[in-house]
mmCIF file of C-alpha atoms in Angstrom:
data_model
loop_
_atom_site.group_PDB
_atom_site.id
_atom_site.type_symbol
_atom_site.label_atom_id
_atom_site.label_comp_id
_atom_site.label_asym_id
_atom_site.label_seq_id
_atom_site.Cartn_x
_atom_site.Cartn_y
_atom_site.Cartn_z
ATOM 1 C CA MET P 73 56.688 -27.230 -48.233
ATOM 2 C CA GLU P 74 59.230 -26.625 -50.934
ATOM 3 C CA GLN P 75 62.458 -28.093 -50.125
ATOM 4 C CA VAL P 76 65.611 -27.936 -52.547
ATOM 5 C CA VAL P 77 67.117 -31.784 -50.924
ATOM 6 C CA VAL P 78 64.734 -34.125 -48.632
ATOM 7 C CA ILE P 79 66.357 -37.022 -47.145
ATOM 8 C CA VAL P 80 64.727 -40.041 -46.417
ATOM 9 C CA GLY P 81 66.028 -41.506 -42.891
ATOM 10 C CA ALA P 82 68.444 -39.941 -40.098
ATOM 11 C CA GLY P 83 70.678 -42.890 -39.850
ATOM 12 C CA PRO P 84 74.833 -42.585 -40.411
ATOM 13 C CA SER P 85 73.682 -42.540 -44.271
ATOM 14 C CA GLY P 86 71.270 -39.726 -43.357
ATOM 15 C CA LEU P 87 73.767 -37.950 -41.012
ATOM 16 C CA ALA P 88 76.349 -37.911 -43.720
ATOM 17 C CA THR P 89 74.600 -36.604 -46.637
ATOM 18 C CA ALA P 90 72.869 -33.652 -44.510
ATOM 19 C CA ALA P 91 76.378 -32.897 -42.931
ATOM 20 C CA CYS P 92 77.460 -32.678 -46.610
ATOM 21 C CA LEU P 93 75.015 -30.680 -48.255
ATOM 22 C CA SER P 94 75.824 -28.181 -44.612
ATOM 23 C CA VAL P 95 79.618 -27.598 -45.812
ATOM 24 C CA HIS P 96 78.080 -26.529 -49.124
ATOM 25 C CA SER P 97 74.922 -24.496 -47.900
ATOM 26 C CA ILE P 98 72.791 -26.424 -49.536
ATOM 27 C CA PRO P 99 68.838 -26.316 -48.072
ATOM 28 C CA HIS P 100 67.526 -29.581 -46.854
ATOM 29 C CA VAL P 101 65.046 -31.011 -44.347
ATOM 30 C CA ILE P 102 65.833 -34.688 -42.990
ATOM 31 C CA LEU P 103 62.376 -37.351 -42.376
ATOM 32 C CA GLU P 104 62.971 -40.034 -39.463
ATOM 33 C CA ARG P 105 59.931 -41.895 -38.636
ATOM 34 C CA GLU P 106 61.682 -42.672 -35.231
ATOM 35 C CA ASP P 107 62.153 -40.572 -32.687
ATOM 36 C CA VAL P 108 65.971 -40.613 -32.448
ATOM 37 C CA TYR P 109 68.554 -40.224 -35.287
ATOM 38 C CA ALA P 110 70.726 -43.604 -35.759
ATOM 39 C CA SER P 111 67.892 -45.239 -33.997
ATOM 40 C CA LEU P 112 69.588 -48.520 -35.153
ATOM 41 C CA TRP P 113 72.426 -47.900 -33.241
ATOM 42 C CA LYS P 114 70.901 -46.037 -30.215
ATOM 43 C CA LYS P 115 67.912 -48.755 -29.597
ATOM 44 C CA ARG P 116 68.261 -51.864 -31.112
ATOM 45 C CA ALA P 117 72.519 -52.733 -30.900
ATOM 46 C CA TYR P 118 73.684 -55.412 -28.545
ATOM 47 C CA ASP P 119 75.651 -54.581 -25.593
ATOM 48 C CA ARG P 120 78.852 -56.227 -26.705
ATOM 49 C CA LEU P 121 79.285 -54.871 -30.160
ATOM 50 C CA LYS P 122 82.169 -53.531 -32.080
ATOM 51 C CA LEU P 123 83.036 -51.921 -35.087
ATOM 52 C CA HIS P 124 83.966 -54.617 -37.381
ATOM 53 C CA LEU P 125 86.324 -52.256 -39.660
ATOM 54 C CA ALA P 126 89.081 -50.223 -38.498
ATOM 55 C CA LYS P 127 88.322 -46.829 -37.334
ATOM 56 C CA GLU P 128 89.734 -45.254 -40.483
ATOM 57 C CA PHE P 129 87.212 -47.081 -42.681
ATOM 58 C CA CYS P 130 84.350 -45.673 -40.157
ATOM 59 C CA ALA P 131 84.268 -42.061 -40.029
ATOM 60 C CA LEU P 132 81.815 -40.095 -41.474
ATOM 61 C CA PRO P 133 82.450 -37.200 -43.662
ATOM 62 C CA PHE P 134 84.556 -34.266 -42.859
ATOM 63 C CA LYS P 135 84.986 -35.603 -38.887
ATOM 64 C CA PRO P 136 87.875 -38.514 -38.516
ATOM 65 C CA HIS P 137 87.918 -40.290 -35.404
ATOM 66 C CA SER P 138 90.033 -39.070 -32.911
ATOM 67 C CA PRO P 139 93.475 -40.526 -32.378
ATOM 68 C CA ASN P 140 93.160 -41.611 -28.539
ATOM 69 C CA SER P 141 90.180 -43.875 -29.267
ATOM 70 C CA PRO P 142 90.593 -47.058 -30.070
ATOM 71 C CA THR P 143 90.975 -48.983 -33.633
ATOM 72 C CA TYR P 144 87.701 -51.175 -33.270
ATOM 73 C CA ILE P 145 85.484 -48.675 -31.606
ATOM 74 C CA PRO P 146 83.103 -50.009 -29.243
ATOM 75 C CA LYS P 147 78.877 -49.587 -29.866
ATOM 76 C CA ASN P 148 78.571 -47.083 -26.754
ATOM 77 C CA MET P 149 81.569 -44.621 -28.447
ATOM 78 C CA PHE P 150 80.267 -44.826 -31.892
ATOM 79 C CA VAL P 151 77.189 -43.578 -30.570
ATOM 80 C CA ASP P 152 79.226 -40.755 -28.657
ATOM 81 C CA TYR P 153 81.107 -39.852 -31.749
ATOM 82 C CA LEU P 154 77.504 -39.580 -34.006
ATOM 83 C CA ASP P 155 75.938 -37.483 -31.079
ATOM 84 C CA ASP P 156 78.986 -34.827 -31.858
ATOM 85 C CA TYR P 157 78.668 -35.346 -35.247
ATOM 86 C CA VAL P 158 75.330 -33.974 -35.353
ATOM 87 C CA LYS P 159 76.325 -31.037 -32.996
ATOM 88 C CA THR P 160 79.233 -30.397 -34.920
ATOM 89 C CA PHE P 161 76.598 -29.833 -38.053
ATOM 90 C CA ASP P 162 73.773 -28.564 -36.490
ATOM 91 C CA ILE P 163 72.114 -31.835 -37.920
ATOM 92 C CA ARG P 164 67.888 -31.417 -37.174
ATOM 93 C CA PRO P 165 65.873 -34.290 -38.429
ATOM 94 C CA ARG P 166 62.106 -33.944 -38.420
ATOM 95 C CA TYR P 167 61.437 -36.786 -36.032
ATOM 96 C CA GLY P 168 58.010 -38.855 -35.957
ATOM 97 C CA ARG P 169 57.911 -38.506 -39.789
ATOM 98 C CA SER P 170 56.855 -41.530 -41.745
ATOM 99 C CA VAL P 171 57.469 -41.510 -45.137
ATOM 100 C CA GLU P 172 54.203 -43.081 -46.838
ATOM 101 C CA SER P 173 54.809 -42.148 -50.581
ATOM 102 C CA ALA P 174 57.347 -40.591 -52.854
ATOM 103 C CA ARG P 175 56.642 -39.915 -56.349
ATOM 104 C CA TYR P 176 57.987 -37.634 -59.360
ATOM 105 C CA ASP P 177 55.707 -34.702 -60.767
ATOM 106 C CA LYS P 178 56.965 -35.069 -64.219
ATOM 107 C CA ALA P 179 54.617 -31.781 -65.054
ATOM 108 C CA ASP P 180 56.710 -29.366 -62.244
ATOM 109 C CA GLY P 181 59.868 -31.768 -62.681
ATOM 110 C CA LYS P 182 59.868 -32.008 -58.646
ATOM 111 C CA TRP P 183 59.608 -34.381 -56.461
ATOM 112 C CA ARG P 184 56.357 -34.826 -53.786
ATOM 113 C CA ILE P 185 56.793 -36.841 -50.684
ATOM 114 C CA GLU P 186 53.789 -37.150 -48.252
ATOM 115 C CA ALA P 187 54.959 -38.184 -44.848
ATOM 116 C CA ARG P 188 52.584 -38.638 -41.646
ATOM 117 C CA ASN P 189 53.351 -36.899 -38.521
ATOM 118 C CA THR P 190 53.227 -39.553 -35.865
ATOM 119 C CA GLU P 191 52.618 -37.624 -33.090
ATOM 120 C CA THR P 192 49.175 -35.488 -34.916
ATOM 121 C CA GLY P 193 48.572 -38.135 -36.719
ATOM 122 C CA GLY P 194 48.719 -35.406 -40.149
ATOM 123 C CA VAL P 195 50.267 -35.908 -43.584
ATOM 124 C CA GLU P 196 52.541 -33.790 -44.455
ATOM 125 C CA VAL P 197 53.680 -32.699 -48.416
ATOM 126 C CA TYR P 198 57.039 -31.919 -48.886
ATOM 127 C CA VAL P 199 58.282 -30.895 -52.511
ATOM 128 C CA ALA P 200 61.418 -31.420 -53.307
ATOM 129 C CA GLU P 201 64.192 -30.857 -56.251
ATOM 130 C CA PHE P 202 66.243 -33.511 -54.998
ATOM 131 C CA LEU P 203 65.534 -36.656 -53.064
ATOM 132 C CA VAL P 204 67.967 -38.928 -51.213
ATOM 133 C CA ILE P 205 67.055 -42.390 -49.686
ATOM 134 C CA ALA P 206 68.727 -43.050 -46.942
ATOM 135 C CA SER P 207 66.814 -45.436 -44.872
ATOM 136 C CA GLY P 208 69.440 -47.678 -45.325
ATOM 137 C CA GLU P 209 69.777 -51.498 -46.077
ATOM 138 C CA ASN P 210 68.436 -52.517 -42.432
ATOM 139 C CA SER P 211 65.169 -50.629 -42.187
ATOM 140 C CA ALA P 212 62.947 -53.472 -41.635
ATOM 141 C CA LYS P 213 63.829 -56.727 -40.075
ATOM 142 C CA TYR P 214 63.989 -60.036 -42.369
ATOM 143 C CA ILE P 215 62.736 -63.697 -40.844
ATOM 144 C CA PRO P 216 62.655 -66.102 -42.686
ATOM 145 C CA GLU P 217 59.538 -68.517 -43.740
ATOM 146 C CA LEU P 218 60.295 -71.880 -42.117
ATOM 147 C CA PRO P 219 57.240 -74.724 -41.769
ATOM 148 C CA GLY P 220 55.957 -74.632 -38.249
ATOM 149 C CA LEU P 221 57.449 -71.601 -37.138
ATOM 150 C CA ASP P 222 54.307 -70.346 -35.988
ATOM 151 C CA THR P 223 53.760 -72.979 -33.536
ATOM 152 C CA PHE P 224 57.073 -72.652 -31.829
ATOM 153 C CA LYS P 225 56.252 -72.225 -27.915
ATOM 154 C CA GLY P 226 59.601 -70.712 -26.578
ATOM 155 C CA GLU P 227 60.684 -66.841 -26.943
ATOM 156 C CA MET P 228 61.671 -66.059 -30.585
ATOM 157 C CA ILE P 229 63.309 -62.763 -31.181
ATOM 158 C CA HIS P 230 65.270 -61.091 -34.359
ATOM 159 C CA SER P 231 68.768 -60.028 -33.651
ATOM 160 C CA ASN P 232 67.896 -56.341 -33.344
ATOM 161 C CA GLU P 233 65.876 -57.192 -30.093
ATOM 162 C CA TYR P 234 69.373 -59.340 -28.642
ATOM 163 C CA LYS P 235 70.701 -57.302 -26.002
ATOM 164 C CA SER P 236 73.284 -59.881 -23.916
ATOM 165 C CA GLY P 237 73.132 -63.257 -22.829
ATOM 166 C CA ALA P 238 72.629 -63.196 -19.211
ATOM 167 C CA LYS P 239 69.193 -62.846 -19.525
ATOM 168 C CA TYR P 240 69.624 -66.517 -21.480
ATOM 169 C CA GLU P 241 71.932 -68.490 -18.839
ATOM 170 C CA ASN P 242 71.312 -71.878 -18.590
ATOM 171 C CA ASN P 243 68.910 -71.697 -21.525
ATOM 172 C CA ASP P 244 69.000 -73.964 -25.207
ATOM 173 C CA VAL P 245 69.277 -71.264 -27.471
ATOM 174 C CA LEU P 246 69.574 -71.465 -31.286
ATOM 175 C CA VAL P 247 71.087 -68.900 -33.384
ATOM 176 C CA VAL P 248 69.445 -68.785 -37.038
ATOM 177 C CA GLY P 249 71.924 -66.804 -38.890
ATOM 178 C CA CYS P 250 75.524 -67.361 -39.403
ATOM 179 C CA GLY P 251 77.142 -64.034 -40.557
ATOM 180 C CA ASN P 252 78.511 -61.499 -38.513
ATOM 181 C CA SER P 253 75.624 -60.662 -35.934
ATOM 182 C CA GLY P 254 74.823 -64.737 -35.847
ATOM 183 C CA MET P 255 78.349 -65.272 -34.959
ATOM 184 C CA GLU P 256 79.011 -63.168 -32.671
ATOM 185 C CA ILE P 257 75.502 -63.336 -30.595
ATOM 186 C CA ALA P 258 76.574 -66.868 -30.267
ATOM 187 C CA TYR P 259 79.574 -66.236 -28.915
ATOM 188 C CA ASP P 260 78.033 -63.939 -26.178
ATOM 189 C CA LEU P 261 75.336 -66.253 -25.323
ATOM 190 C CA SER P 262 77.960 -69.601 -24.970
ATOM 191 C CA ASN P 263 79.684 -66.873 -22.406
ATOM 192 C CA TYR P 264 76.887 -66.493 -19.777
ATOM 193 C CA GLY P 265 76.676 -70.640 -19.879
ATOM 194 C CA VAL P 266 73.883 -70.854 -22.390
ATOM 195 C CA ARG P 267 74.033 -73.977 -23.828
ATOM 196 C CA THR P 268 74.117 -72.571 -27.328
ATOM 197 C CA SER P 269 73.629 -74.007 -31.185
ATOM 198 C CA ILE P 270 74.101 -72.055 -34.495
ATOM 199 C CA VAL P 271 72.719 -73.016 -37.738
ATOM 200 C CA ILE P 272 75.393 -72.734 -40.463
ATOM 201 C CA ARG P 273 73.922 -74.125 -44.273
ATOM 202 C CA SER P 274 76.095 -71.616 -46.977
ATOM 203 C CA PRO P 275 79.765 -71.731 -47.768
ATOM 204 C CA PHE P 276 81.717 -68.679 -46.170
ATOM 205 C CA HIS P 277 84.896 -67.078 -45.101
ATOM 206 C CA VAL P 278 85.953 -66.791 -41.499
ATOM 207 C CA VAL P 279 89.182 -63.937 -41.358
ATOM 208 C CA THR P 280 90.416 -61.934 -38.404
ATOM 209 C CA LYS P 281 89.757 -58.013 -37.890
ATOM 210 C CA GLU P 282 93.664 -57.624 -38.931
ATOM 211 C CA ILE P 283 92.838 -59.684 -41.909
ATOM 212 C CA VAL P 284 90.305 -57.190 -43.105
ATOM 213 C CA ARG P 285 92.340 -54.160 -42.223
ATOM 214 C CA LEU P 286 95.410 -55.356 -44.199
ATOM 215 C CA GLY P 287 93.315 -56.435 -47.187
ATOM 216 C CA MET P 288 91.432 -52.830 -47.113
ATOM 217 C CA ILE P 289 95.181 -51.100 -47.541
ATOM 218 C CA PHE P 290 96.146 -53.622 -49.931
ATOM 219 C CA SER P 291 92.938 -53.329 -52.039
ATOM 220 C CA LYS P 292 94.331 -49.616 -52.998
ATOM 221 C CA TYR P 293 97.114 -51.077 -54.897
ATOM 222 C CA VAL P 294 97.035 -54.740 -55.883
ATOM 223 C CA PRO P 295 94.484 -56.520 -57.586
ATOM 224 C CA VAL P 296 91.311 -58.022 -55.578
ATOM 225 C CA ARG P 297 92.657 -61.594 -56.463
ATOM 226 C CA VAL P 298 96.019 -60.687 -54.929
ATOM 227 C CA VAL P 299 94.376 -59.832 -51.870
ATOM 228 C CA ASP P 300 91.949 -62.837 -51.536
ATOM 229 C CA PHE P 301 94.951 -65.043 -52.432
ATOM 230 C CA VAL P 302 97.183 -63.637 -49.089
ATOM 231 C CA ALA P 303 94.034 -62.782 -46.998
ATOM 232 C CA VAL P 304 92.787 -66.812 -47.291
ATOM 233 C CA VAL P 305 96.335 -68.041 -46.935
ATOM 234 C CA MET P 306 96.532 -65.962 -43.795
ATOM 235 C CA SER P 307 93.014 -67.244 -42.612
ATOM 236 C CA LYS P 308 94.388 -70.814 -43.343
ATOM 237 C CA ILE P 309 97.254 -70.237 -41.137
ATOM 238 C CA VAL P 310 94.887 -68.659 -38.045
ATOM 239 C CA PHE P 311 91.857 -71.033 -38.043
ATOM 240 C CA GLY P 312 93.286 -74.698 -40.155
ATOM 241 C CA ASP P 313 90.965 -76.785 -41.774
ATOM 242 C CA LEU P 314 87.019 -75.785 -40.683
ATOM 243 C CA SER P 315 85.364 -77.952 -42.409
ATOM 244 C CA LYS P 316 85.429 -80.763 -40.111
ATOM 245 C CA TYR P 317 83.256 -78.470 -37.961
ATOM 246 C CA GLY P 318 80.674 -77.407 -40.878
ATOM 247 C CA ILE P 319 82.508 -74.689 -42.020
ATOM 248 C CA HIS P 320 83.183 -74.341 -45.638
ATOM 249 C CA ARG P 321 84.880 -71.664 -47.868
ATOM 250 C CA PRO P 322 83.189 -70.318 -50.786
ATOM 251 C CA LYS P 323 85.254 -70.661 -54.183
ATOM 252 C CA GLU P 324 85.393 -66.966 -54.691
ATOM 253 C CA GLY P 325 87.719 -64.855 -52.531
ATOM 254 C CA PRO P 326 86.085 -62.991 -49.280
ATOM 255 C CA PHE P 327 86.583 -59.251 -51.161
ATOM 256 C CA TYR P 328 86.056 -59.940 -54.058
ATOM 257 C CA LEU P 329 82.425 -61.720 -52.520
ATOM 258 C CA LYS P 330 82.361 -58.468 -51.055
ATOM 259 C CA ALA P 331 82.683 -56.060 -53.583
ATOM 260 C CA THR P 332 80.311 -58.285 -56.202
ATOM 261 C CA ALA P 333 77.698 -59.459 -54.076
ATOM 262 C CA GLY P 334 77.832 -57.147 -50.596
ATOM 263 C CA ARG P 335 78.319 -60.749 -48.835
ATOM 264 C CA ALA P 336 81.108 -60.121 -45.838
ATOM 265 C CA PRO P 337 83.193 -62.473 -44.407
ATOM 266 C CA VAL P 338 82.903 -63.722 -40.845
ATOM 267 C CA ILE P 339 85.331 -61.682 -38.670
ATOM 268 C CA ASP P 340 86.049 -63.895 -36.220
ATOM 269 C CA VAL P 341 85.555 -62.612 -32.491
ATOM 270 C CA GLY P 342 86.113 -65.689 -31.000
ATOM 271 C CA THR P 343 83.420 -67.859 -31.941
ATOM 272 C CA ILE P 344 85.216 -70.574 -33.870
ATOM 273 C CA GLY P 345 87.492 -71.476 -30.859
ATOM 274 C CA LYS P 346 84.004 -72.153 -28.836
ATOM 275 C CA ILE P 347 82.962 -74.077 -32.183
ATOM 276 C CA LYS P 348 86.211 -76.157 -31.857
ATOM 277 C CA SER P 349 85.485 -76.731 -28.162
ATOM 278 C CA LYS P 350 82.366 -77.850 -28.515
ATOM 279 C CA GLU P 351 81.072 -74.845 -26.601
ATOM 280 C CA ILE P 352 79.002 -73.920 -29.271
ATOM 281 C CA LYS P 353 77.765 -76.888 -31.579
ATOM 282 C CA VAL P 354 76.781 -76.202 -35.583
ATOM 283 C CA VAL P 355 73.844 -77.739 -36.461
ATOM 284 C CA PRO P 356 72.144 -77.702 -40.475
ATOM 285 C CA ALA P 357 69.547 -76.156 -41.725
ATOM 286 C CA ILE P 358 65.988 -76.148 -40.077
ATOM 287 C CA SER P 359 63.451 -78.443 -41.851
ATOM 288 C CA SER P 360 60.385 -78.202 -39.582
ATOM 289 C CA ILE P 361 59.627 -76.641 -36.410
ATOM 290 C CA ASN P 362 57.086 -78.264 -34.059
ATOM 291 C CA GLY P 363 56.262 -76.778 -30.304
ATOM 292 C CA LYS P 364 59.489 -76.909 -28.857
ATOM 293 C CA LYS P 365 60.905 -79.267 -30.958
ATOM 294 C CA VAL P 366 63.251 -78.665 -34.067
ATOM 295 C CA LEU P 367 64.014 -80.942 -36.781
ATOM 296 C CA PHE P 368 67.207 -80.323 -39.022
ATOM 297 C CA ASN P 369 68.011 -81.357 -42.423
ATOM 298 C CA ASP P 370 70.076 -84.147 -40.903
ATOM 299 C CA GLY P 371 67.166 -85.887 -39.184
ATOM 300 C CA VAL P 372 68.028 -84.994 -35.976
ATOM 301 C CA GLU P 373 65.732 -83.560 -33.470
ATOM 302 C CA ARG P 374 66.459 -80.948 -30.492
ATOM 303 C CA GLU P 375 64.251 -79.212 -28.193
ATOM 304 C CA PHE P 376 64.998 -75.088 -27.727
ATOM 305 C CA GLU P 377 63.583 -72.265 -25.336
ATOM 306 C CA VAL P 378 64.783 -69.697 -27.511
ATOM 307 C CA ILE P 379 65.315 -69.316 -31.205
ATOM 308 C CA ILE P 380 67.757 -66.213 -31.904
ATOM 309 C CA PHE P 381 67.072 -65.165 -35.689
ATOM 310 C CA ALA P 382 70.182 -63.486 -36.900
ATOM 311 C CA THR P 383 68.883 -63.509 -40.129
ATOM 312 C CA GLY P 384 69.296 -59.806 -41.650
ATOM 313 C CA TYR P 385 67.690 -56.781 -42.791
ATOM 314 C CA LYS P 386 65.703 -55.696 -45.957
ATOM 315 C CA SER P 387 65.286 -52.264 -47.491
ATOM 316 C CA VAL P 388 61.440 -51.124 -47.483
ATOM 317 C CA ALA P 389 62.200 -48.026 -49.543
ATOM 318 C CA ASN P 390 60.107 -49.825 -52.754
ATOM 319 C CA ASN P 391 57.193 -49.627 -50.144
ATOM 320 C CA TRP P 392 56.697 -46.084 -50.279
ATOM 321 C CA LEU P 393 58.656 -44.843 -53.172
ATOM 322 C CA LYS P 394 56.466 -45.408 -55.995
ATOM 323 C CA ASP P 395 58.669 -44.507 -58.529
ATOM 324 C CA TYR P 396 61.745 -46.706 -57.022
ATOM 325 C CA GLY P 397 62.510 -47.647 -60.848
ATOM 326 C CA TYR P 398 64.229 -44.315 -61.384
ATOM 327 C CA VAL P 399 67.240 -45.848 -58.750
ATOM 328 C CA LEU P 400 66.422 -49.373 -57.132
ATOM 329 C CA ASN P 401 65.225 -52.134 -58.371
ATOM 330 C CA GLU P 402 62.836 -54.396 -57.457
ATOM 331 C CA GLU P 403 64.302 -55.820 -53.950
ATOM 332 C CA GLY P 404 64.867 -52.285 -53.017
ATOM 333 C CA MET P 405 68.511 -52.468 -53.605
ATOM 334 C CA PRO P 406 70.627 -50.090 -56.216
ATOM 335 C CA LYS P 407 69.657 -51.227 -59.848
ATOM 336 C CA ASN P 408 73.146 -49.717 -60.769
ATOM 337 C CA ASN P 409 76.242 -51.508 -60.324
ATOM 338 C CA PHE P 410 79.063 -50.323 -58.206
ATOM 339 C CA PRO P 411 80.336 -47.073 -58.310
ATOM 340 C CA HIS P 412 77.523 -45.421 -59.692
ATOM 341 C CA HIS P 413 74.944 -47.058 -57.737
ATOM 342 C CA TRP P 414 73.970 -44.008 -55.743
ATOM 343 C CA LYS P 415 72.799 -42.111 -58.446
ATOM 344 C CA GLY P 416 69.466 -42.281 -60.281
ATOM 345 C CA GLU P 417 67.518 -40.440 -62.665
ATOM 346 C CA LYS P 418 65.042 -37.464 -62.061
ATOM 347 C CA ASN P 419 67.339 -35.997 -59.327
ATOM 348 C CA LEU P 420 66.590 -39.309 -57.042
ATOM 349 C CA TYR P 421 69.451 -40.800 -55.044
ATOM 350 C CA CYS P 422 70.369 -43.787 -52.566
ATOM 351 C CA CYS P 423 73.045 -43.442 -49.601
ATOM 352 C CA GLY P 424 74.078 -46.427 -47.863
ATOM 353 C CA LEU P 425 73.306 -49.278 -50.093
ATOM 354 C CA SER P 426 76.185 -50.295 -51.469
ATOM 355 C CA ARG P 427 77.004 -52.977 -48.673
ATOM 356 C CA ARG P 428 80.219 -51.555 -48.181
ATOM 357 C CA GLY P 429 79.416 -50.481 -44.333
ATOM 358 C CA LEU P 430 80.433 -46.883 -42.939
ATOM 359 C CA PHE P 431 82.916 -46.659 -45.451
ATOM 360 C CA GLY P 432 80.688 -46.935 -48.426
ATOM 361 C CA VAL P 433 78.096 -44.710 -46.849
ATOM 362 C CA SER P 434 80.727 -41.689 -46.681
ATOM 363 C CA MET P 435 81.657 -42.396 -50.544
ATOM 364 C CA ASP P 436 78.048 -42.009 -51.256
ATOM 365 C CA ALA P 437 77.390 -38.706 -49.577
ATOM 366 C CA ILE P 438 80.396 -37.155 -50.570
ATOM 367 C CA ALA P 439 79.297 -38.158 -54.230
ATOM 368 C CA ILE P 440 75.474 -37.118 -54.290
ATOM 369 C CA THR P 441 76.743 -33.766 -52.587
ATOM 370 C CA ASP P 442 78.503 -33.224 -55.299
ATOM 371 C CA ASP P 443 76.192 -33.974 -58.176
ATOM 372 C CA ILE P 444 73.729 -32.154 -56.451
ATOM 373 C CA LYS P 445 75.938 -28.849 -56.251
ATOM 374 C CA LYS P 446 76.742 -29.198 -59.725
ATOM 375 C CA VAL P 447 73.269 -29.800 -60.984
ATOM 376 C CA ILE P 448 72.389 -26.426 -58.640
ATOM 377 C CA SER P 449 75.140 -24.740 -60.103
ATOM 378 C CA GLY P 450 74.530 -25.215 -63.545
ATOM 379 C CA LYS P 451 71.210 -24.043 -63.132
ATOM 380 C CA LYS P 452 72.656 -20.803 -62.246
ATOM 381 C CA ASN P 453 75.034 -20.402 -64.866
ATOM 382 C CA LYS P 454 72.616 -20.530 -67.311
#
């Protein structure tokens, strides 16, 4: 099937790219392996989730959030926004299409994409001048290898399977991972009377949503070092010295780390207060696991009924994109630094891999579409 643009993935990145292409009347098709768009939001997001950034930084192209919506939008409301977005731009992904390979054909200068139709079992071949990787940073869950993990006798899940702490009332639960998901899940568990512990290994910044919002606004006008100085001072005023609770700040500032390494600060939802009151126990890195017993690096051993891994995700585009070197590195992330990360060679692009959330998704989708439009216009002029 001959196409102008093939987009792989119908998450927010794919939807945003499709909307931008539609606005410019550029033909395209979205291939989605699931049976629904935005499957991470619709199927694998926990109940209490809200967008961590203010709504002005979380809108997709050509459709701002309603003035009546809250500043920090709940999951269900954001899903409604996506539903309306798909309807507005008449986006029609082809579901049940699991892309197995994509190669650049040097002979005809086009991309050859093979996708298995999960309903029929057959393989469909798409040929496109432009290929957009929109499968996202969160396409596959990541669980670290730990000594004895296969011996664990309790329940073990990834954060994308977690819904609510109600299920684990009166249980001893260990949360592995101290990013935003891990800290919020620990908070949710504690609210349901769960005996909650969280593994904290690395330094990280703790901020409030308001600090982040102000920082993102100020970043438009002043250098990042100034924004970081103000953010850290405000954080110290709000939270005090957290080192006594096992939480240490990195040497670099929160906005610098986000911009250069993609490491987001933890936006507190109430977890810090529960750590201070000892409702949530901080534990060091895991040394080994034996049955339900977990041995930590400080020599302490404890038993848990449940382990929840809030250890993030990884891109799996390299598994099917055979010529990934045109735009990605060996980890499946952009090989070019921001802000040039979205564009590769041979009309290959990636959307939503800048580690800048929905704000980055919109920037990528607009830039990609403008570039595709430019290439098409250049050919017509010739």
